[in-house]
Short mmCIF file of C-alpha atoms and ligand atoms in Angstrom, two decimals:
data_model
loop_
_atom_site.label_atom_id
_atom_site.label_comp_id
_atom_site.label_asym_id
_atom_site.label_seq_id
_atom_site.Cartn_x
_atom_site.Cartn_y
_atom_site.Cartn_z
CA UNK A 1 0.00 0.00 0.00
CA UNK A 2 1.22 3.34 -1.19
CA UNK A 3 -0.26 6.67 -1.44
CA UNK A 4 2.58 8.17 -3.17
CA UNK A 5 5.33 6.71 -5.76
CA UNK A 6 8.99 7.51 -6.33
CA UNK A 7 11.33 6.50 -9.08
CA UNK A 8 13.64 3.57 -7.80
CA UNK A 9 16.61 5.62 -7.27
CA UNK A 10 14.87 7.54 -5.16
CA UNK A 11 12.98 5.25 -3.55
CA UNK A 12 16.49 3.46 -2.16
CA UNK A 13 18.02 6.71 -1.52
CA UNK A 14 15.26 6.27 0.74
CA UNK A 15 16.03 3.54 2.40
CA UNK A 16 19.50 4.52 2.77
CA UNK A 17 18.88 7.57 4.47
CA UNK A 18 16.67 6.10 7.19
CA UNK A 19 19.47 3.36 7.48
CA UNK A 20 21.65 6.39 8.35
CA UNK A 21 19.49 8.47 10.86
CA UNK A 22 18.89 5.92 13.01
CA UNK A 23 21.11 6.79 15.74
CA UNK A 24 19.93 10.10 15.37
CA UNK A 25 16.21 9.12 15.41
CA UNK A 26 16.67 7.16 19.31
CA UNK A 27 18.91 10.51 20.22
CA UNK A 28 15.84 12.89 19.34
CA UNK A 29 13.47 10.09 20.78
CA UNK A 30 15.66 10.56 24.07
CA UNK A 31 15.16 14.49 24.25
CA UNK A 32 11.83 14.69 23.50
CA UNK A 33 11.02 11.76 26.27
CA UNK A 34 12.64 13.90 28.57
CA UNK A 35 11.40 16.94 27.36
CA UNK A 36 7.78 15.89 27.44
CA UNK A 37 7.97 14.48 30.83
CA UNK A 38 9.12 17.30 31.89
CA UNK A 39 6.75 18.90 30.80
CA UNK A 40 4.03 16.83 32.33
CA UNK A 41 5.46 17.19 35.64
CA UNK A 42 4.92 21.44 35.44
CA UNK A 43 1.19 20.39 34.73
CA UNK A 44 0.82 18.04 37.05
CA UNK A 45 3.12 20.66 39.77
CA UNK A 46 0.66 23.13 39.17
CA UNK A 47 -2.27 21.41 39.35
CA UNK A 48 -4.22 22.25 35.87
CA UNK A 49 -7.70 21.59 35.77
CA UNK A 50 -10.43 22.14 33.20
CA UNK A 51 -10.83 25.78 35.03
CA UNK A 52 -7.44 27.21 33.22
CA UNK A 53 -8.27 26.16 29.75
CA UNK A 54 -11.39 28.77 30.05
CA UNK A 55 -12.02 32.22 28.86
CA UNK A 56 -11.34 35.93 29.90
CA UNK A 57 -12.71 38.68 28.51
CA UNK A 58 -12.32 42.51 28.73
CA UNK A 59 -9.35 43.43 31.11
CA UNK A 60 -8.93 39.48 31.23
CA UNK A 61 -8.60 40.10 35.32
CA UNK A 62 -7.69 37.38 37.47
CA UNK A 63 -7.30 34.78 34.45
CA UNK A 64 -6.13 31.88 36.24
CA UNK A 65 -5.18 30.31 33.31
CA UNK A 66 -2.90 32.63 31.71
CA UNK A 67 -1.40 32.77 35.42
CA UNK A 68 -0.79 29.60 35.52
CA UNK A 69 0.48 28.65 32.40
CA UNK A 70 2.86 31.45 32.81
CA UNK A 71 4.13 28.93 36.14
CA UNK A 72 4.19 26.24 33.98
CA UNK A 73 6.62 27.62 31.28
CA UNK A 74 9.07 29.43 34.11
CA UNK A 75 9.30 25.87 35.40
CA UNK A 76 10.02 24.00 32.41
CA UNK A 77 12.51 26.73 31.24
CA UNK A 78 13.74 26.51 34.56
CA UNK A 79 13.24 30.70 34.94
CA UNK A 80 12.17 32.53 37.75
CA UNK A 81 8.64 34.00 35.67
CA UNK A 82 7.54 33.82 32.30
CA UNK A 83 4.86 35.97 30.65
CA UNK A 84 3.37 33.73 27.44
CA UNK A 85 0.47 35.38 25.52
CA UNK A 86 -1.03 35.55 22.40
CA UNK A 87 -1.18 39.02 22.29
CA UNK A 88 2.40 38.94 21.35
CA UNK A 89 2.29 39.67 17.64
CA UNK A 90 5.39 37.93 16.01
CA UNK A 91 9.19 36.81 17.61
CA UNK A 92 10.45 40.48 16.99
CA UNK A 93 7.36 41.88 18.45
CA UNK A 94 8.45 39.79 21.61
CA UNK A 95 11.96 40.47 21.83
CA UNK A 96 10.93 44.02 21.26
CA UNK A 97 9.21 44.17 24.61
CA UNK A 98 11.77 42.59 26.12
CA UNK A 99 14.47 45.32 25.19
CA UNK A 100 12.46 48.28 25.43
CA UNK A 101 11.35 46.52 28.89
CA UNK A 102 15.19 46.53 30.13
CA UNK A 103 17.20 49.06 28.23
CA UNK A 104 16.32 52.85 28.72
CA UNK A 105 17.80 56.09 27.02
CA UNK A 106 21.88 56.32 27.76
CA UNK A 107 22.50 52.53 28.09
CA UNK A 108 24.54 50.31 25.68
CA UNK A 109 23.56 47.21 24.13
CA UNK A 110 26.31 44.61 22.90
CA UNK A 111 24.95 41.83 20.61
CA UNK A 112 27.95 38.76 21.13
CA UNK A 113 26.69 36.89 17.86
CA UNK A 114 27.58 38.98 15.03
CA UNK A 115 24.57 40.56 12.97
CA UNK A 116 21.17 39.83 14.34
CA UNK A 117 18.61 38.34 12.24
CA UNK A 118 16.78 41.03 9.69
CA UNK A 119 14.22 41.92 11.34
CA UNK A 120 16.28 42.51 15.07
CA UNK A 121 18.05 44.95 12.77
CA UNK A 122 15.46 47.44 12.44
CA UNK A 123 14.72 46.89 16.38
CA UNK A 124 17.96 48.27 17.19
CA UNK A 125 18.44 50.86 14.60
CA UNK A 126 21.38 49.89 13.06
CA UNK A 127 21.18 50.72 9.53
CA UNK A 128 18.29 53.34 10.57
CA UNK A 129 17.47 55.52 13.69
CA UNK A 130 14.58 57.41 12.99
CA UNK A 131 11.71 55.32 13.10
CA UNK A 132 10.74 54.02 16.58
CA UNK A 133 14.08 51.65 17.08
CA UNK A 134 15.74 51.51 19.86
CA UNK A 135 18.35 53.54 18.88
CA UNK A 136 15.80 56.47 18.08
CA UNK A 137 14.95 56.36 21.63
CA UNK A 138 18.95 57.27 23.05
CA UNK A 139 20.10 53.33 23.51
CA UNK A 140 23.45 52.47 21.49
CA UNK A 141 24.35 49.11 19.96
CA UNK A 142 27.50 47.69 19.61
CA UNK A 143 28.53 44.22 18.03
CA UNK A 144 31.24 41.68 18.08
CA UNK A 145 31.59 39.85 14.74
CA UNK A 146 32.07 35.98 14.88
CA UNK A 147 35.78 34.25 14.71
CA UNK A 148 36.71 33.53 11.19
CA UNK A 149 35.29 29.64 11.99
CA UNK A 150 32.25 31.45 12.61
CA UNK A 151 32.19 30.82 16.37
CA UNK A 152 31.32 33.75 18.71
CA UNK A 153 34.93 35.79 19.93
CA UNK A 154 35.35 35.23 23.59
CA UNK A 155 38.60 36.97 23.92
CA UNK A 156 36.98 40.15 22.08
CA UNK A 157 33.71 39.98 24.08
CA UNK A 158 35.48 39.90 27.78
CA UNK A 159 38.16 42.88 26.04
CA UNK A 160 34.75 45.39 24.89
CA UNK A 161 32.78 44.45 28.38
CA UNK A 162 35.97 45.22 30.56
CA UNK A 163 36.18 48.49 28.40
CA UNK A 164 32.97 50.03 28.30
CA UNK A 165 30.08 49.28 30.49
CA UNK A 166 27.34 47.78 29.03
CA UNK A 167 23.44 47.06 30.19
CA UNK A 168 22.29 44.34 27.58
CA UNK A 169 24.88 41.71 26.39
CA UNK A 170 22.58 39.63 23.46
CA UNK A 171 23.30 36.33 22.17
CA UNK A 172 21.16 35.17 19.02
CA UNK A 173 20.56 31.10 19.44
CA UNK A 174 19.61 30.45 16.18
CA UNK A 175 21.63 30.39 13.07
CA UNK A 176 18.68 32.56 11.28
CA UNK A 177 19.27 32.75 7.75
CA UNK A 178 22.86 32.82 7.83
CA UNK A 179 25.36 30.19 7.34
CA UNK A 180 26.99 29.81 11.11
CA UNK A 181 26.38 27.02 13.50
CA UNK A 182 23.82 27.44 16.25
CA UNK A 183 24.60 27.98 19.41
CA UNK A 184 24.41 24.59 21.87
CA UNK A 185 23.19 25.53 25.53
CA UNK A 186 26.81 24.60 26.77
CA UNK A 187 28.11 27.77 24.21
CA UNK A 188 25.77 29.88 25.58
CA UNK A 189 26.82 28.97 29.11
CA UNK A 190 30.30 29.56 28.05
CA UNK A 191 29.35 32.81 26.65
CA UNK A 192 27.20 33.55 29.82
CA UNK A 193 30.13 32.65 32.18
CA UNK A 194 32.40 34.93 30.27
CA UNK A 195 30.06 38.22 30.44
CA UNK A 196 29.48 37.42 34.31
CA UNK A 197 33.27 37.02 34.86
CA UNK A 198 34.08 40.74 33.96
CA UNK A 199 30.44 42.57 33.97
CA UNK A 200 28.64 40.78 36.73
CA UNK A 201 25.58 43.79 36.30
CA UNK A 202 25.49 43.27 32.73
CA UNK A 203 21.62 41.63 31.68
CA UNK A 204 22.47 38.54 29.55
CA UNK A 205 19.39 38.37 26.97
CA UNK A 206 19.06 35.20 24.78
CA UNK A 207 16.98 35.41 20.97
CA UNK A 208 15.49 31.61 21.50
CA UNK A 209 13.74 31.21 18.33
CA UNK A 210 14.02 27.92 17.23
CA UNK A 211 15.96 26.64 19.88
CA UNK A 212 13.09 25.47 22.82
CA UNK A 213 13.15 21.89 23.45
CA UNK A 214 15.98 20.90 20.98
CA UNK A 215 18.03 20.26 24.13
CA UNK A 216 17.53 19.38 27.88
CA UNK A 217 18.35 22.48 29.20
CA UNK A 218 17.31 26.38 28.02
CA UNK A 219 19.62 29.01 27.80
CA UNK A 220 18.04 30.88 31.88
CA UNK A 221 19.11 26.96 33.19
CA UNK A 222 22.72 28.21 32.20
CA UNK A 223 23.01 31.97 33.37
CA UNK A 224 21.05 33.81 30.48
CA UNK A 225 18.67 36.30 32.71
CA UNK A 226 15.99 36.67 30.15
CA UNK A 227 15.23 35.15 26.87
CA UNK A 228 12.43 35.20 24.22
CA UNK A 229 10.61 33.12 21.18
CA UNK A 230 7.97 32.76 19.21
CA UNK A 231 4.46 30.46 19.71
CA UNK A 232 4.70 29.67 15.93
CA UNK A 233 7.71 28.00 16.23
CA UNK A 234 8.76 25.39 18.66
CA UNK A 235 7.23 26.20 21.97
CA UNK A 236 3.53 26.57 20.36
CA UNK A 237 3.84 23.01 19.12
CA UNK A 238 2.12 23.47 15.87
CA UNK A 239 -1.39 24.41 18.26
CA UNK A 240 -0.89 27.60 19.21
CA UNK A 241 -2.17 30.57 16.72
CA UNK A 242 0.33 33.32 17.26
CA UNK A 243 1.81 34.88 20.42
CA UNK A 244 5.26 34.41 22.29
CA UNK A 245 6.92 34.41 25.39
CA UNK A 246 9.42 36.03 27.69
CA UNK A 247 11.21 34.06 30.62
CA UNK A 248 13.88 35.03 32.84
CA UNK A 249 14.67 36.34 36.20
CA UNK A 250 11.93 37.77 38.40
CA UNK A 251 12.72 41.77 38.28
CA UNK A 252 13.59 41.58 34.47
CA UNK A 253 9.91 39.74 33.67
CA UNK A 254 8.30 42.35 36.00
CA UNK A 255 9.90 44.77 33.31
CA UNK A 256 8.96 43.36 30.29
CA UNK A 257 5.38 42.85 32.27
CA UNK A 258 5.45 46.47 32.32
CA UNK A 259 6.45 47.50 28.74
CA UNK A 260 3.79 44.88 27.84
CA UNK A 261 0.73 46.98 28.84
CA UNK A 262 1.57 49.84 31.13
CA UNK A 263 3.58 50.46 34.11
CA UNK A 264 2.18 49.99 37.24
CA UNK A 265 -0.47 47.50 35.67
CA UNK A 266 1.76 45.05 34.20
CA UNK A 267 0.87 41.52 33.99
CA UNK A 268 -2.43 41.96 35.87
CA UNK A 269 -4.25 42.64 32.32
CA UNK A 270 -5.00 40.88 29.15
CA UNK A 271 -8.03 38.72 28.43
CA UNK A 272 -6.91 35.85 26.58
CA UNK A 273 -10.65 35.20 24.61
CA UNK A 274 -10.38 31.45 24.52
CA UNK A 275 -6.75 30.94 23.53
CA UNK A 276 -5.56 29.47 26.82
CA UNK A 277 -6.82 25.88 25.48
CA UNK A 278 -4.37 26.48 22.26
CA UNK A 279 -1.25 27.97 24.23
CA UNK A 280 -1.56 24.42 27.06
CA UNK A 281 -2.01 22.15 24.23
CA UNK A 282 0.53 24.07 21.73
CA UNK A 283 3.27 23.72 24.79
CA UNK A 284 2.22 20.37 25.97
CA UNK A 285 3.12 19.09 22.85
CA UNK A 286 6.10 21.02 21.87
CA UNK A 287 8.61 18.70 23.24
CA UNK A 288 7.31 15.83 20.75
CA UNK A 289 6.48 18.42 17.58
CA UNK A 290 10.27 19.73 17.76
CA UNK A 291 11.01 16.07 17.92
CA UNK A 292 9.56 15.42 14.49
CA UNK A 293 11.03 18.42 13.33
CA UNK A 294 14.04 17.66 14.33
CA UNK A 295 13.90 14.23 12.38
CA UNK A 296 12.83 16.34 9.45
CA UNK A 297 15.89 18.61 9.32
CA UNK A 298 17.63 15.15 10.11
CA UNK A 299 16.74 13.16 7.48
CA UNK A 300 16.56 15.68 4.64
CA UNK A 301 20.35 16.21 5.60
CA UNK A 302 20.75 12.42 4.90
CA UNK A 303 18.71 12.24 2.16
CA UNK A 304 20.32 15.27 -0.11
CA UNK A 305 23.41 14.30 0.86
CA UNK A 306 23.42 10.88 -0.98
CA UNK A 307 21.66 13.32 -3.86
CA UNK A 308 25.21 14.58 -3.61
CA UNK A 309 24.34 17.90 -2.20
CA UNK A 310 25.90 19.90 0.67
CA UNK A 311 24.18 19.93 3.46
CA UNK A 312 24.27 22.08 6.91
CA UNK A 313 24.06 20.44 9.92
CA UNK A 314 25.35 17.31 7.94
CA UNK A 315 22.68 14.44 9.82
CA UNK A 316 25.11 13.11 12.31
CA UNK A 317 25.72 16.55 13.35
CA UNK A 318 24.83 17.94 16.71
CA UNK A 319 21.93 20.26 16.69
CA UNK A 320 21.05 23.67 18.62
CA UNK A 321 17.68 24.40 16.51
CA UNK A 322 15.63 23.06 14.09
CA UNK A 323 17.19 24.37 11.02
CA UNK A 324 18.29 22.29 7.82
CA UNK A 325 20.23 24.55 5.26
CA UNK A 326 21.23 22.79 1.71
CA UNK A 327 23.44 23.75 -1.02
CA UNK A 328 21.27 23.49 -4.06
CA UNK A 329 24.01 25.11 -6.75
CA UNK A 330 22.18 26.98 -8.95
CA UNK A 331 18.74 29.09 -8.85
CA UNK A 332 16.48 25.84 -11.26
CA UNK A 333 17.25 23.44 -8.53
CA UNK A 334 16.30 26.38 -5.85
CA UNK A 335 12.49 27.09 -6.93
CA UNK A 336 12.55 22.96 -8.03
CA UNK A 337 12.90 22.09 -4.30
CA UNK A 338 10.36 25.16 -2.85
CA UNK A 339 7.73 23.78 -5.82
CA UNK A 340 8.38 20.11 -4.78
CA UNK A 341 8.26 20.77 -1.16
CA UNK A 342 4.86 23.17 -1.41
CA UNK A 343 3.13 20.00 -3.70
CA UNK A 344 4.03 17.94 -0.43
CA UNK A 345 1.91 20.27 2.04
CA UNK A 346 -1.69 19.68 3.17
CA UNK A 347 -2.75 23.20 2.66
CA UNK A 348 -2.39 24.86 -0.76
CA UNK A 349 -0.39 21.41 -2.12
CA UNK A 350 -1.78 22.65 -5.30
CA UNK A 351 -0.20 26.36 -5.47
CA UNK A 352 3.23 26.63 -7.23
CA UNK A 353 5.78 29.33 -5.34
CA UNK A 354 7.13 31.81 -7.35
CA UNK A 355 10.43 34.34 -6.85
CA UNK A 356 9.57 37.66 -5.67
CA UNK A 357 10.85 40.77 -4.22
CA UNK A 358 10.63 40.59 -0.82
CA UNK A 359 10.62 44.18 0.99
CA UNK A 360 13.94 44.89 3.20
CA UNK A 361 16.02 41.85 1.03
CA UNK A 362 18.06 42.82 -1.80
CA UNK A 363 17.90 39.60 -3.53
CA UNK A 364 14.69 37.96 -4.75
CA UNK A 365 13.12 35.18 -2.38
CA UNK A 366 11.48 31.65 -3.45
CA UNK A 367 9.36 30.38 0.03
CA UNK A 368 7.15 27.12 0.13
CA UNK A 369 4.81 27.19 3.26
CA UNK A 370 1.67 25.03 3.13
CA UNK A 371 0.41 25.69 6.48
CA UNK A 372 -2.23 25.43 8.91
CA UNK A 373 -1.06 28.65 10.49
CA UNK A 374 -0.07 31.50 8.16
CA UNK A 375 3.93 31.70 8.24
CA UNK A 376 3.94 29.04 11.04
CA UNK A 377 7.46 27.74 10.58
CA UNK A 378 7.33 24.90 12.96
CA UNK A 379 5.24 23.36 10.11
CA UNK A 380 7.25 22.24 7.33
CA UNK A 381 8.52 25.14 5.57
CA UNK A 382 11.79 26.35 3.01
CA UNK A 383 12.71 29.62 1.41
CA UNK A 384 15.92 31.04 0.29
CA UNK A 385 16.90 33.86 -1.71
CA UNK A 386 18.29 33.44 -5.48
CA UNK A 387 21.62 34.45 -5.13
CA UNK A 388 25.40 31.86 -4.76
CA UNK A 389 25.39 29.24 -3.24
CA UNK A 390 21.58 29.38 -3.54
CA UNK A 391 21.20 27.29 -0.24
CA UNK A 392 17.34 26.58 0.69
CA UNK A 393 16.36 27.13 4.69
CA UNK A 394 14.41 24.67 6.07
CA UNK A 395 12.89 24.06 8.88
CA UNK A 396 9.42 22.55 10.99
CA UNK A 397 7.28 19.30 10.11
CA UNK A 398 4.75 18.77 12.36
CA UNK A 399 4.65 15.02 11.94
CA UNK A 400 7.58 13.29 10.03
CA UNK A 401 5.58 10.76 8.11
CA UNK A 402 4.05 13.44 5.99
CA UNK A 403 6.79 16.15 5.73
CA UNK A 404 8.86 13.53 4.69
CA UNK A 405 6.76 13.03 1.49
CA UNK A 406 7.42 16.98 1.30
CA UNK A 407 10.94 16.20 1.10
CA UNK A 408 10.96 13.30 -1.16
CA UNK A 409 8.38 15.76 -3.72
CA UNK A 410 11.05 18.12 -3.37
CA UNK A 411 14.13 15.98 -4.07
CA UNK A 412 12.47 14.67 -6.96
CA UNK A 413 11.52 17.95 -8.45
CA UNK A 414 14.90 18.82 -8.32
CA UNK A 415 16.07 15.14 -10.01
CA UNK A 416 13.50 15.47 -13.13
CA UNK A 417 14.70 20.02 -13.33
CA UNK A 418 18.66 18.24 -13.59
CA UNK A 419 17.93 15.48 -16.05
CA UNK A 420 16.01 18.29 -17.84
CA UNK A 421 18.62 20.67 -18.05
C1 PLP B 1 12.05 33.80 13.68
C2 PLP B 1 13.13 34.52 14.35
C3 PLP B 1 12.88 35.74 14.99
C4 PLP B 1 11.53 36.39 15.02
O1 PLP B 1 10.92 36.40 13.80
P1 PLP B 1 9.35 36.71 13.60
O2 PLP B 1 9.20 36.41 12.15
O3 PLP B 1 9.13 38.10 13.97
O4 PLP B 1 8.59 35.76 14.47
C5 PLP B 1 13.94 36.34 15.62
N1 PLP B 1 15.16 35.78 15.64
C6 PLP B 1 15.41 34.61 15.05
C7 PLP B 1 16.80 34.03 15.12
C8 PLP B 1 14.42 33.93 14.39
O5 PLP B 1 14.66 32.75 13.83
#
């Protein structure tokens, strides 16, 4: 019984690649056990009941289940507080309350990781200062590019922090769209340790997106003081609509609490209108959707690597998120892979992805996203822009039985585009 057919080459490239991701497979099995029972235990700690999956309207006062659930994420994450709504309108909306919650006019911000990812850019106002960013409001940023093996510069970090004093030092988790490793929990406790050593007042912030539940431990389990994602990535497990989160110390949350709605009211606002149901389930299940995600990225590594592709993490790699990257050569084998991979997806398998001009990049972009939640890239999901050594970003599968069909459409649009050309 099959539902869908591949040639025989690719049908025992197949087989070869889940020959090869075996060991891989019982590793993420291992993480996402522990994860999940982890995860349990927070419920079970904090004693949910059909009463916190109900719904608040107006000023949302006294919702125990937003209260609650804000326990239960602290306590997995292994923070002091968490504040997880849906209010939160994208990642970079998050993080944005989380910096404007800290930093205030006169302090100094320095980001350990190179460039931040696009859209941080504009946050901070460093190509542009006029317009609302961080730097329009009195708050300098500062960077420290990455070694030459792409690894962040200790050395150079501890030298600028002993220098000049700084309020914010910010460490991006995720590789983003660019071509360095992630960061594993143990670099960002390395990284951690180092800013403590010679800045001890310094607030260590951590970008998270992408990263939750890929390991055991979170970057505030290792000496980060505050760090931030996104609900339609990992920690919403495929459930949640939109929203995100902010966990970290005690006094920093209470900040963040503040910038959310208004000082002095803080946290004690926001109705969440029947979403509490989504956000419980969506982070229940995160441990075990980032685990099929993770197999995703894991086998597509495998698999386009027999294809004869370069691939980055290779499979047997260690991971830090749940980003794939792959070398596909030339721009035909690019938009082959996006078409492929958007004929593989339950929603709009039938639409065929196009280039365009994406405002903010200077390159044209190809995406394929057939999912249940617009731009939801814990669901399986690739774009990349059209320019050397047009690589393809992948990332999310909510189940690996069917995104691997997305991958196996995709590696065979890109077989029949080089036979053709
Ligand atoms: C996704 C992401 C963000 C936030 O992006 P949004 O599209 O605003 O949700 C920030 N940083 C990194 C590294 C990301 O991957």
């Amino acid at each position: 019984m099959s539902f869908f057919s591949f040639n025989r080459k690719l049908t025992e490239l197949d087989k070869r690649a889940m020959e090869l991701v075996k060991d891989e497979f019982s590793y993420v099995d291992e993480i996402s056990n522990y994860n999940s029972q982890k995860v349990l235990k927070a419920f079970i700690d904090n004693r949910v009941s059909e009463a916190h999956l109900g719904i608040s309207t107006g000023y949302g006062y006294g919702d125990i289940g937003r209260d609650t659930l804000d326990k239960i994420v602290a306590d997995c994450f292994g923070a002091e507080d968490c504040l997880i709504r849906h209010g939160f309108a994208s990642g970079t909306h998050t993080l944005t309350v989380a910096l404007f919650g800290i930093l205030r006019p006169g302090d100094s911000v320095l980001c350990l990781t190179g460039r931040p990812y696009d859209t941080i850019t504009g946050v901070f106002g460093i190509d542009k200062a006029d317009d609302g960013s961080l730097a329009d409001f009195g708050i300098t940023y500062n960077q420290i590019e990455l070694k030459a093996d792409k690894t962040p510069d200790i050395d150079e970090i501890k030298k600028e922090l002993s220098n000049k004093k700084y309020k914010m030092a910010y460490i991006q988790r995720s590789r983003g769209y660019s071509t360095r490793p992630s960061l594993s929990v143990e670099t960002i406790k390395n990284l951690c340790d180092a800013v403590k050593s010679v800045s001890k007042d310094t607030v260590i912030m951590v970008d998270n997106c992408y990263g939750e539940f890929v390991e055991k431990k979170e970057p505030t389990e290792v000496g980060a003081d505050l760090m931030a994602g996104s609900l339609i990535k990992n920690p919403g497990g495929g459930i949640a609509p939109c929203g995100g989160y902010i966990a970290g110390k005690k006094k920093y949350v209470e900040m963040c609490a503040n910038r959310m709605t208004c000082a002095g009211v803080g946290r004690e606002v926001g109705a969440t209108l029947g979403h509490n149901r989504e956000l419980y389930m969506g982070f229940f299940s995160s441990p075990h959707i980032v685990g099929e995600a993770l197999k995703t990225a894991i086998y597509s590594s495998a698999l386009f690597e027999l294809l004869g592709f370069e691939t980055n993490p290779k499979y047997n790699e260690k991971r830090a998120d749940i980003i794939e990257s792959i070398i596909l050569k030339n721009d035909k084998s690019l938009i082959a892979f996006c078409k492929g991979l958007q004929s593989g997806s339950p929603i709009d398998s039938f639409v065929v992805p196009e280039p365009w001009e994406m405002p903010g990049y200077t390159d044209k972009v190809i995406m394929a996203a057939g999912a249940f939640t617009l731009g939801a890239s814990i669901e399986l999901s690739a774009d990349g822009p059209l320019r050397e050594p047009f690589a393809v970003w992948l990332q999310g599968g909510i189940n690996f039985s069917t995104a691997k069909v997305g991958i196996l459409l995709a590696a065979e649009t890109v077989i029949k585009n080089e036979s053709k050309g």
